[in-house]
Coordinates of C-alpha atoms and ligand atoms in Angstrom, one line a residue:
M189 CA 0.0 0.0 0.0
N190 CA 1.1 3.6 -0.7
F191 CA 1.1 5.6 2.5
R192 CA 0.4 9.3 2.5
K193 CA 2.8 9.9 5.0
T194 CA 4.8 8.3 7.6
I195 CA 4.7 9.1 11.2
L196 CA 7.0 8.0 13.7
I197 CA 5.4 8.0 17.3
T198 CA 7.9 7.3 20.2
G199 CA 7.0 6.0 23.5
G200 CA 4.0 4.5 22.0
A201 CA 3.8 1.3 24.2
G202 CA 3.5 3.6 27.1
F203 CA 0.5 5.2 28.8
I204 CA -0.2 8.5 26.6
G205 CA 1.8 7.1 23.6
S206 CA -0.6 4.1 23.4
H207 CA -3.6 6.2 22.9
V208 CA -2.1 8.5 20.7
V209 CA -0.9 5.5 18.4
R210 CA -4.3 4.0 18.8
R211 CA -6.1 7.6 17.6
F212 CA -3.5 8.0 14.7
V213 CA -3.7 4.4 13.4
N214 CA -7.6 4.6 13.5
N215 CA -8.2 8.0 12.1
Y216 CA -5.5 8.1 9.5
P217 CA -5.6 4.7 7.5
D218 CA -3.6 6.5 5.0
Y219 CA -0.5 7.3 7.3
R220 CA 2.1 4.7 8.2
I221 CA 2.4 4.8 12.0
V222 CA 5.6 3.7 13.3
N223 CA 5.7 3.0 16.9
A224 CA 9.5 3.1 18.3
D225 CA 9.9 1.9 22.0
K226 CA 12.4 0.4 24.1
L227 CA 9.9 -1.3 26.1
T228 CA 11.1 -0.2 29.6
Y229 CA 9.2 -1.2 32.7
A230 CA 6.6 1.4 31.6
G231 CA 6.3 0.1 28.0
N232 CA 3.8 -2.5 27.4
L233 CA 2.5 -3.8 24.1
E234 CA -0.6 -5.3 25.6
N235 CA -1.8 -1.6 25.5
L236 CA -2.0 -2.0 21.7
T237 CA -3.7 -5.5 21.3
D238 CA -6.6 -3.9 19.5
I239 CA -4.7 -2.3 16.6
E240 CA -1.6 -4.3 16.4
K241 CA -2.8 -6.2 13.3
K242 CA -4.0 -3.1 11.3
G243 CA -2.2 -2.6 8.1
N244 CA -0.8 0.8 8.8
Y245 CA 0.7 0.1 12.1
F246 CA 4.5 -1.0 12.5
F247 CA 6.4 -1.5 15.8
E248 CA 10.1 -0.9 16.1
K249 CA 11.9 -2.0 19.5
T250 CA 14.3 1.0 19.5
D251 CA 16.2 2.7 22.3
I252 CA 16.4 6.4 21.5
V253 CA 19.6 6.8 23.4
D254 CA 21.2 4.4 21.1
K255 CA 22.5 6.7 18.4
Q256 CA 23.1 4.1 16.0
A257 CA 19.8 2.5 16.5
V258 CA 18.2 5.7 15.9
V259 CA 20.1 6.4 12.7
K260 CA 19.1 2.7 11.4
L261 CA 15.7 3.6 12.2
F262 CA 15.6 6.8 10.1
G263 CA 17.3 4.8 7.4
K264 CA 14.7 2.3 7.6
F265 CA 11.7 4.7 7.1
N266 CA 11.4 8.3 5.5
F267 CA 9.5 10.1 8.2
D268 CA 7.6 12.8 7.6
G269 CA 6.7 13.7 10.9
I270 CA 7.6 12.6 14.7
I271 CA 5.7 12.9 17.7
H272 CA 8.0 12.3 20.5
L273 CA 6.7 10.8 23.8
A274 CA 9.4 8.4 24.7
A275 CA 10.5 9.4 28.4
E276 CA 11.3 8.5 31.8
S277 CA 8.1 10.1 33.4
H278 CA 7.9 9.2 36.9
V279 CA 9.1 12.0 39.5
D280 CA 9.8 9.6 42.2
R281 CA 11.9 7.4 40.3
S282 CA 13.9 10.6 39.0
I283 CA 14.6 11.3 42.7
T284 CA 15.9 7.7 43.5
G285 CA 17.7 7.5 39.9
P286 CA 18.0 10.5 38.0
D287 CA 20.5 9.3 35.4
E288 CA 18.2 7.5 33.2
F289 CA 16.2 10.9 33.1
V290 CA 19.4 12.5 31.6
F291 CA 19.8 9.7 29.1
T292 CA 16.5 9.4 27.7
N293 CA 14.8 12.7 28.1
I294 CA 17.8 14.8 26.8
I295 CA 20.3 12.7 25.0
G296 CA 17.5 10.5 23.3
T297 CA 15.5 13.7 22.4
V298 CA 18.8 15.1 20.7
N299 CA 19.6 11.9 19.0
L300 CA 16.3 12.1 17.5
M301 CA 16.3 15.5 16.2
N302 CA 20.0 14.9 14.7
A303 CA 18.3 12.1 12.8
A304 CA 15.5 14.1 11.6
L305 CA 17.7 17.0 10.5
N306 CA 19.9 14.7 8.5
S307 CA 17.2 12.8 6.9
W308 CA 15.2 16.0 5.9
Q309 CA 18.5 17.8 4.7
K310 CA 16.9 21.3 4.9
V311 CA 14.0 20.3 2.9
F312 CA 11.2 21.1 5.7
V313 CA 8.0 21.4 3.6
G314 CA 5.3 19.1 5.2
K315 CA 8.0 18.0 8.0
L316 CA 7.2 18.4 11.8
F317 CA 9.2 17.3 15.0
Y318 CA 6.5 17.5 17.8
H319 CA 8.0 17.3 21.2
I320 CA 5.6 16.3 24.1
S321 CA 6.5 17.9 27.3
T322 CA 5.0 18.7 31.0
D323 CA 3.6 21.6 32.6
E324 CA 6.2 20.6 35.5
V325 CA 9.1 22.8 33.7
Y326 CA 7.1 25.8 34.8
G327 CA 8.1 24.9 38.4
S328 CA 5.6 25.1 41.2
L329 CA 2.7 27.4 41.8
G330 CA 1.4 29.3 45.0
S331 CA -2.2 29.4 45.7
E332 CA -2.7 32.0 42.8
G333 CA -2.3 32.1 39.0
M334 CA -1.8 29.7 36.2
F335 CA 0.9 28.6 33.7
T336 CA 1.0 30.3 30.4
E337 CA 3.1 29.5 27.4
K338 CA 5.0 32.6 28.6
S339 CA 5.8 31.5 32.0
A340 CA 9.4 31.1 32.9
Y341 CA 11.0 27.7 33.1
D342 CA 11.8 26.8 36.8
P343 CA 12.0 22.9 37.0
K344 CA 12.4 21.6 40.6
S345 CA 12.9 17.9 40.2
P346 CA 15.3 15.8 38.2
Y347 CA 12.4 14.7 36.0
S348 CA 11.1 18.2 35.4
A349 CA 14.6 19.3 34.9
S350 CA 15.3 16.9 32.2
K351 CA 12.0 17.6 30.4
A352 CA 13.0 21.3 30.6
S353 CA 16.4 20.7 29.2
S354 CA 14.9 18.9 26.4
D355 CA 12.4 21.4 25.5
H356 CA 15.4 24.0 25.6
M357 CA 17.2 21.7 22.9
V358 CA 14.0 21.5 20.8
R359 CA 13.8 25.3 20.8
A360 CA 17.7 25.8 20.0
Y361 CA 17.3 23.4 17.2
N362 CA 14.2 25.4 15.7
H363 CA 16.2 28.5 16.2
T364 CA 19.7 27.4 15.1
F365 CA 18.9 24.7 12.4
G366 CA 15.5 25.7 11.4
L367 CA 14.0 22.3 12.5
P368 CA 10.4 22.6 12.3
A369 CA 9.3 22.0 15.8
V370 CA 6.6 22.5 18.1
I371 CA 6.0 21.6 21.9
S372 CA 3.2 21.2 24.0
N373 CA 3.3 21.1 27.8
C374 CA 0.6 19.3 29.3
S375 CA -1.0 18.9 32.9
N376 CA -1.3 15.3 34.8
N377 CA -3.3 12.9 32.6
Y378 CA -5.2 10.0 34.0
G379 CA -7.3 7.2 32.4
P380 CA -6.9 3.6 31.2
N381 CA -3.4 2.0 30.7
Q382 CA -1.8 4.2 33.3
F383 CA 0.9 2.5 34.9
P384 CA 0.2 1.7 38.6
E385 CA 3.0 3.8 40.0
K386 CA 1.1 6.9 39.3
L387 CA -1.3 8.3 41.9
I388 CA -4.6 7.5 40.4
P389 CA -3.9 3.9 39.2
L390 CA -2.3 3.2 42.2
A391 CA -5.0 3.9 44.6
I392 CA -7.4 2.3 42.5
N393 CA -5.4 -0.8 42.8
N394 CA -4.8 -0.5 46.5
I395 CA -8.2 0.2 47.4
K396 CA -9.4 -2.8 45.4
N397 CA -7.3 -4.9 47.4
N398 CA -7.9 -3.3 50.7
K399 CA -4.3 -1.9 51.1
P400 CA -3.2 1.3 52.5
V401 CA -3.4 4.3 50.1
P402 CA -0.4 6.3 50.5
V403 CA -0.9 10.2 50.4
Y404 CA 2.2 12.2 50.6
G405 CA 2.6 15.0 53.0
K406 CA -0.8 16.2 54.2
G407 CA -2.4 15.6 50.9
E408 CA -2.5 19.5 50.0
N409 CA -0.6 19.4 46.9
I410 CA -2.6 20.6 43.8
R411 CA -2.7 18.9 40.3
D412 CA -4.8 19.8 37.1
W413 CA -6.2 16.6 35.8
L414 CA -6.7 15.8 32.1
Y415 CA -8.6 12.8 30.6
V416 CA -5.6 11.0 28.3
E417 CA -8.1 10.9 25.4
D418 CA -8.4 14.6 25.5
H419 CA -4.7 15.0 25.4
A420 CA -4.4 12.5 22.5
A421 CA -7.0 14.8 20.8
A422 CA -5.0 17.8 21.6
I423 CA -1.8 16.2 20.3
D424 CA -3.8 15.4 17.0
L425 CA -4.9 18.8 16.4
I426 CA -1.5 20.4 17.1
F427 CA 0.2 17.9 14.8
Q428 CA -2.0 19.0 12.2
N429 CA -2.3 22.8 12.6
G430 CA 0.4 23.6 15.1
K431 CA 3.0 26.3 14.0
A432 CA 6.6 25.6 13.9
G433 CA 8.6 27.5 16.8
E434 CA 5.2 27.6 18.8
T435 CA 4.8 26.0 22.2
Y436 CA 0.9 25.1 23.2
N437 CA -0.3 24.4 26.8
I438 CA -2.7 21.7 27.4
G439 CA -4.7 21.3 30.6
G440 CA -8.0 20.1 32.2
N441 CA -9.0 23.4 33.8
N442 CA -9.7 20.9 36.7
E443 CA -7.7 21.5 40.0
W444 CA -7.8 19.0 42.5
K445 CA -6.1 18.7 46.0
N446 CA -4.8 15.3 46.4
I447 CA -6.7 14.3 49.4
D448 CA -10.0 15.5 47.9
L449 CA -9.4 13.5 44.6
I450 CA -8.5 10.3 46.8
R451 CA -11.6 10.7 48.9
L452 CA -13.8 11.3 45.6
L453 CA -11.9 8.2 44.2
C454 CA -12.9 6.2 47.4
K455 CA -16.7 6.9 47.2
I456 CA -16.4 5.9 43.5
M457 CA -14.8 2.8 44.5
D458 CA -17.4 2.1 47.6
K459 CA -20.1 2.2 44.9
R460 CA -18.3 0.0 42.3
L461 CA -17.3 -2.5 44.9
N462 CA -20.7 -2.5 46.7
R463 CA -19.0 -1.4 49.8
S464 CA -20.7 0.9 52.4
I465 CA -19.9 4.4 51.9
G466 CA -16.8 5.3 54.1
T467 CA -15.0 2.0 54.0
S468 CA -12.3 2.7 51.4
E469 CA -11.7 6.0 53.0
K470 CA -10.4 4.3 56.0
L471 CA -7.6 3.2 53.9
I472 CA -6.2 6.7 53.4
T473 CA -2.8 6.8 55.1
F474 CA -0.5 9.7 55.3
V475 CA 3.2 8.8 54.4
K476 CA 6.6 10.9 54.5
D477 CA 6.4 13.7 51.6
R478 CA 8.0 13.5 48.4
P479 CA 11.3 15.5 48.7
G480 CA 10.8 18.8 46.8
H481 CA 7.4 18.1 46.2
D482 CA 5.9 20.8 43.9
L483 CA 2.7 22.4 45.5
R484 CA 0.5 23.4 42.7
Y485 CA 0.1 23.2 38.9
A486 CA -2.3 24.8 36.9
I487 CA -2.3 25.2 33.1
D488 CA -4.0 28.1 31.3
S489 CA -4.9 26.3 27.7
S490 CA -6.7 29.2 26.3
K491 CA -4.3 29.6 23.4
L492 CA -5.2 26.1 22.1
Q493 CA -9.0 26.7 23.0
K494 CA -8.9 29.7 21.0
E495 CA -6.8 28.6 18.1
M496 CA -7.7 25.2 17.4
G497 CA -11.3 25.0 19.2
W498 CA -9.9 22.1 21.6
S499 CA -11.6 21.6 24.9
P500 CA -11.5 19.0 27.6
I501 CA -14.2 16.8 28.9
P502 CA -16.4 18.6 31.3
S503 CA -17.0 16.2 33.9
F504 CA -14.1 14.9 36.0
E505 CA -16.2 12.6 38.1
A506 CA -17.5 10.9 34.8
G507 CA -13.7 10.5 33.5
L508 CA -12.8 9.1 36.8
E509 CA -15.6 6.6 36.9
K510 CA -14.7 5.5 33.3
T511 CA -11.2 5.0 34.4
V512 CA -12.2 3.0 37.5
D513 CA -14.4 0.9 35.5
W514 CA -11.5 0.1 32.9
Y515 CA -9.3 -0.9 35.7
L516 CA -11.7 -3.1 37.5
S517 CA -12.7 -4.9 34.1
N518 CA -9.0 -5.1 33.0
S519 CA -7.6 -6.9 36.0
G520 CA -5.4 -9.3 34.0
W521 CA -3.5 -6.1 32.7
L522 CA -3.0 -4.9 36.1
E523 CA -1.9 -8.5 37.5
N524 CA 0.6 -8.9 34.7
I525 CA 2.3 -5.6 36.0
I526 CA 2.1 -6.1 39.7
S527 CA 3.6 -9.8 39.4
G528 CA 6.6 -8.2 37.6
D529 CA 9.6 -6.1 38.7
Y530 CA 7.1 -3.6 39.9
G531 CA 6.2 -5.6 42.9
K532 CA 9.7 -4.9 44.2
Y533 CA 9.8 -1.4 43.2
Y534 CA 6.7 -0.7 45.2
E535 CA 8.2 -2.4 48.2
S536 CA 11.4 -0.3 48.4
M537 CA 9.4 2.7 47.6
Y538 CA 6.6 2.6 50.3
S539 CA 8.2 0.3 53.1
G540 CA 9.2 2.3 56.1
R541 CA 7.7 5.3 54.5
Ligands
NAD730 P1 5.3 6.4 30.4 O1 6.1 6.3 31.2 O2 3.7 5.5 30.6 O3 5.7 5.6 29.0 C1 6.9 6.1 28.6 C2 7.1 5.3 27.3 O4 8.5 5.6 26.6 C3 7.3 3.9 27.5 O5 6.6 3.0 26.6 C4 8.7 3.5 27.6 O6 8.9 2.0 27.2 C5 9.1 4.5 26.5 N1 10.6 4.6 26.7 C6 11.5 5.0 27.7 N2 12.6 5.2 27.7 C7 13.0 5.1 26.3 C8 14.0 4.8 25.5 N3 15.3 5.1 25.9 N4 13.9 4.8 24.1 C9 12.6 4.5 23.5 N5 11.5 4.5 24.4 C10 11.7 4.6 25.8 O7 4.7 7.7 30.1 P2 3.4 8.6 29.9 O8 3.1 9.3 31.1 O9 3.0 8.1 28.9 O10 4.3 10.1 29.2 C11 4.5 10.2 27.8 C12 5.1 11.3 27.6 O11 4.3 12.6 28.0 C13 6.4 11.8 28.5 O12 7.3 12.7 27.5 C14 5.9 12.6 29.6 O13 7.0 13.5 30.0 C15 4.9 13.4 29.1 N6 3.7 13.9 29.7 C16 3.2 12.9 30.6 C17 1.9 13.4 31.4 C18 1.3 12.5 32.5 O14 0.7 12.9 33.1 N7 1.7 11.4 32.5 C19 1.8 14.9 31.6 C20 2.6 15.5 30.6 C21 3.3 15.2 29.7
DAU731 O1 2.1 17.5 35.6 C1 2.5 16.5 34.6 C2 3.0 15.6 35.2 O2 2.3 14.6 36.1 C3 3.9 14.6 34.3 O3 4.8 15.2 33.5 C4 4.6 13.3 34.9 O4 5.3 12.4 34.0 C5 3.3 12.7 35.6 O5 4.0 11.4 36.3 C6 2.7 13.5 36.7 O6 3.6 13.8 37.8 P1 3.0 14.1 39.1 O7 4.3 13.8 40.1 O8 2.2 15.2 39.6 O9 2.2 12.6 39.2 P2 2.0 11.5 40.3 O10 0.9 10.7 39.9 O11 3.3 11.0 40.7 O12 1.5 12.2 41.9 C7 0.4 12.9 41.7 C8 0.3 13.7 43.0 O13 -0.1 12.6 44.0 C9 1.6 14.4 43.5 O14 1.3 15.7 44.3 C10 2.3 13.4 44.4 C11 1.0 12.8 44.9 N1 1.2 11.2 45.2 C12 1.7 10.4 44.4 C13 1.8 8.9 44.7 C14 2.6 8.1 43.5 C15 0.8 10.7 46.6 O15 0.2 11.4 47.3 N2 0.8 9.2 46.7 C16 1.5 8.5 46.0 O16 1.5 7.4 46.2

């Protein structure tokens, strides 16, 4: 088959990446979608079983830190666009082991941009390097205000510092070499297929199994939650309409204190598990805070809303219910993860906390 475009999606076996791959494979049958992923602990091809046999989907096991492997990948395919999601993504892991974050998030991004420049040879018409980033690059907010695209970078964790570094490299490659690049910075995602080291799936799994639900510090930190398919829809719009050199903020306009979010989740779980109201809340356990824990994130996504007509789903409760239902009806997915190395990580992270 002759494809109209060939698109590389890195990190497509991860949480957000798998939703982006599914969306592009289904919505653009005339695009060849190449998912390149190293399959780290967070990469799971089980996330893509529904589309893996489609004729426009291709998987390449590639480590983006391995320069030769990246060069080989770009030699095999002639990419028109790159949507770069591959990263080490968990803040707590960046505190216990920052090195991998430097390798993958910074060096991996530079390897991809060098390969794109080499492949495109200054003929940039119809080409785009789209870098997926996070609101955490802007640092932490007090009780007022929101991050806009003009907010100064002020990353506070090794994870956010590595993402900020990669954003700076992308901007520098756009400015210096003319690489047609866009960046989007998104708030906290939730939804199906999220690895259970992150707050919401970790809490769902622990509530289900009557285990303590660890809340860091006093649970007063605030995050702005966005349903993962809304993020995938925004990525699609930005990929099709984004202007090279621009940054777009993506957020749910949906701020929750961690403790309030966990209480809402407990209520939903009580209903779904036919427990009397208040049962799951008893599992909430306050534990030692995350070092350097950012207090509050809030994203102003009005640029994206105005320029591209994007908006997030209106009801957080409905999104959370959908997420809980997915985890409860996909217990095999969760069990496969818990029975692997993740079990050891959980013990070392939370025992004695
Ligand atoms: P994830 O940890 O679930 O998935 C990351 C994927 O990248 C995995 O499939 C993993 O195997 C792959 N990967 C890691 N190192 C690699 C390497 N060296 N080479 C190739 N592949 C590699 O992450 P996620 O939560 O889906 O996040 C995806 C992207 O979105 C990241 O860039 C992250 O910074 C960004 N982001 C995430 C959120 C969020 O709330 N999860 C919010 C904003 C931005
Ligand atoms: O803001 C976007 C970022 O959101 C992404 O760039 C990151 O990749 C993603 O991991 C996420 O980072 P957070 O650190 O905000 O997400 P996490 O799910 O780890 O934690 C959410 C909040 O809950 C945070 O304030 C820490 C707290 N927390 C987390 C865990 C895992 C707890 O209280 N208990 C926990 O066990």
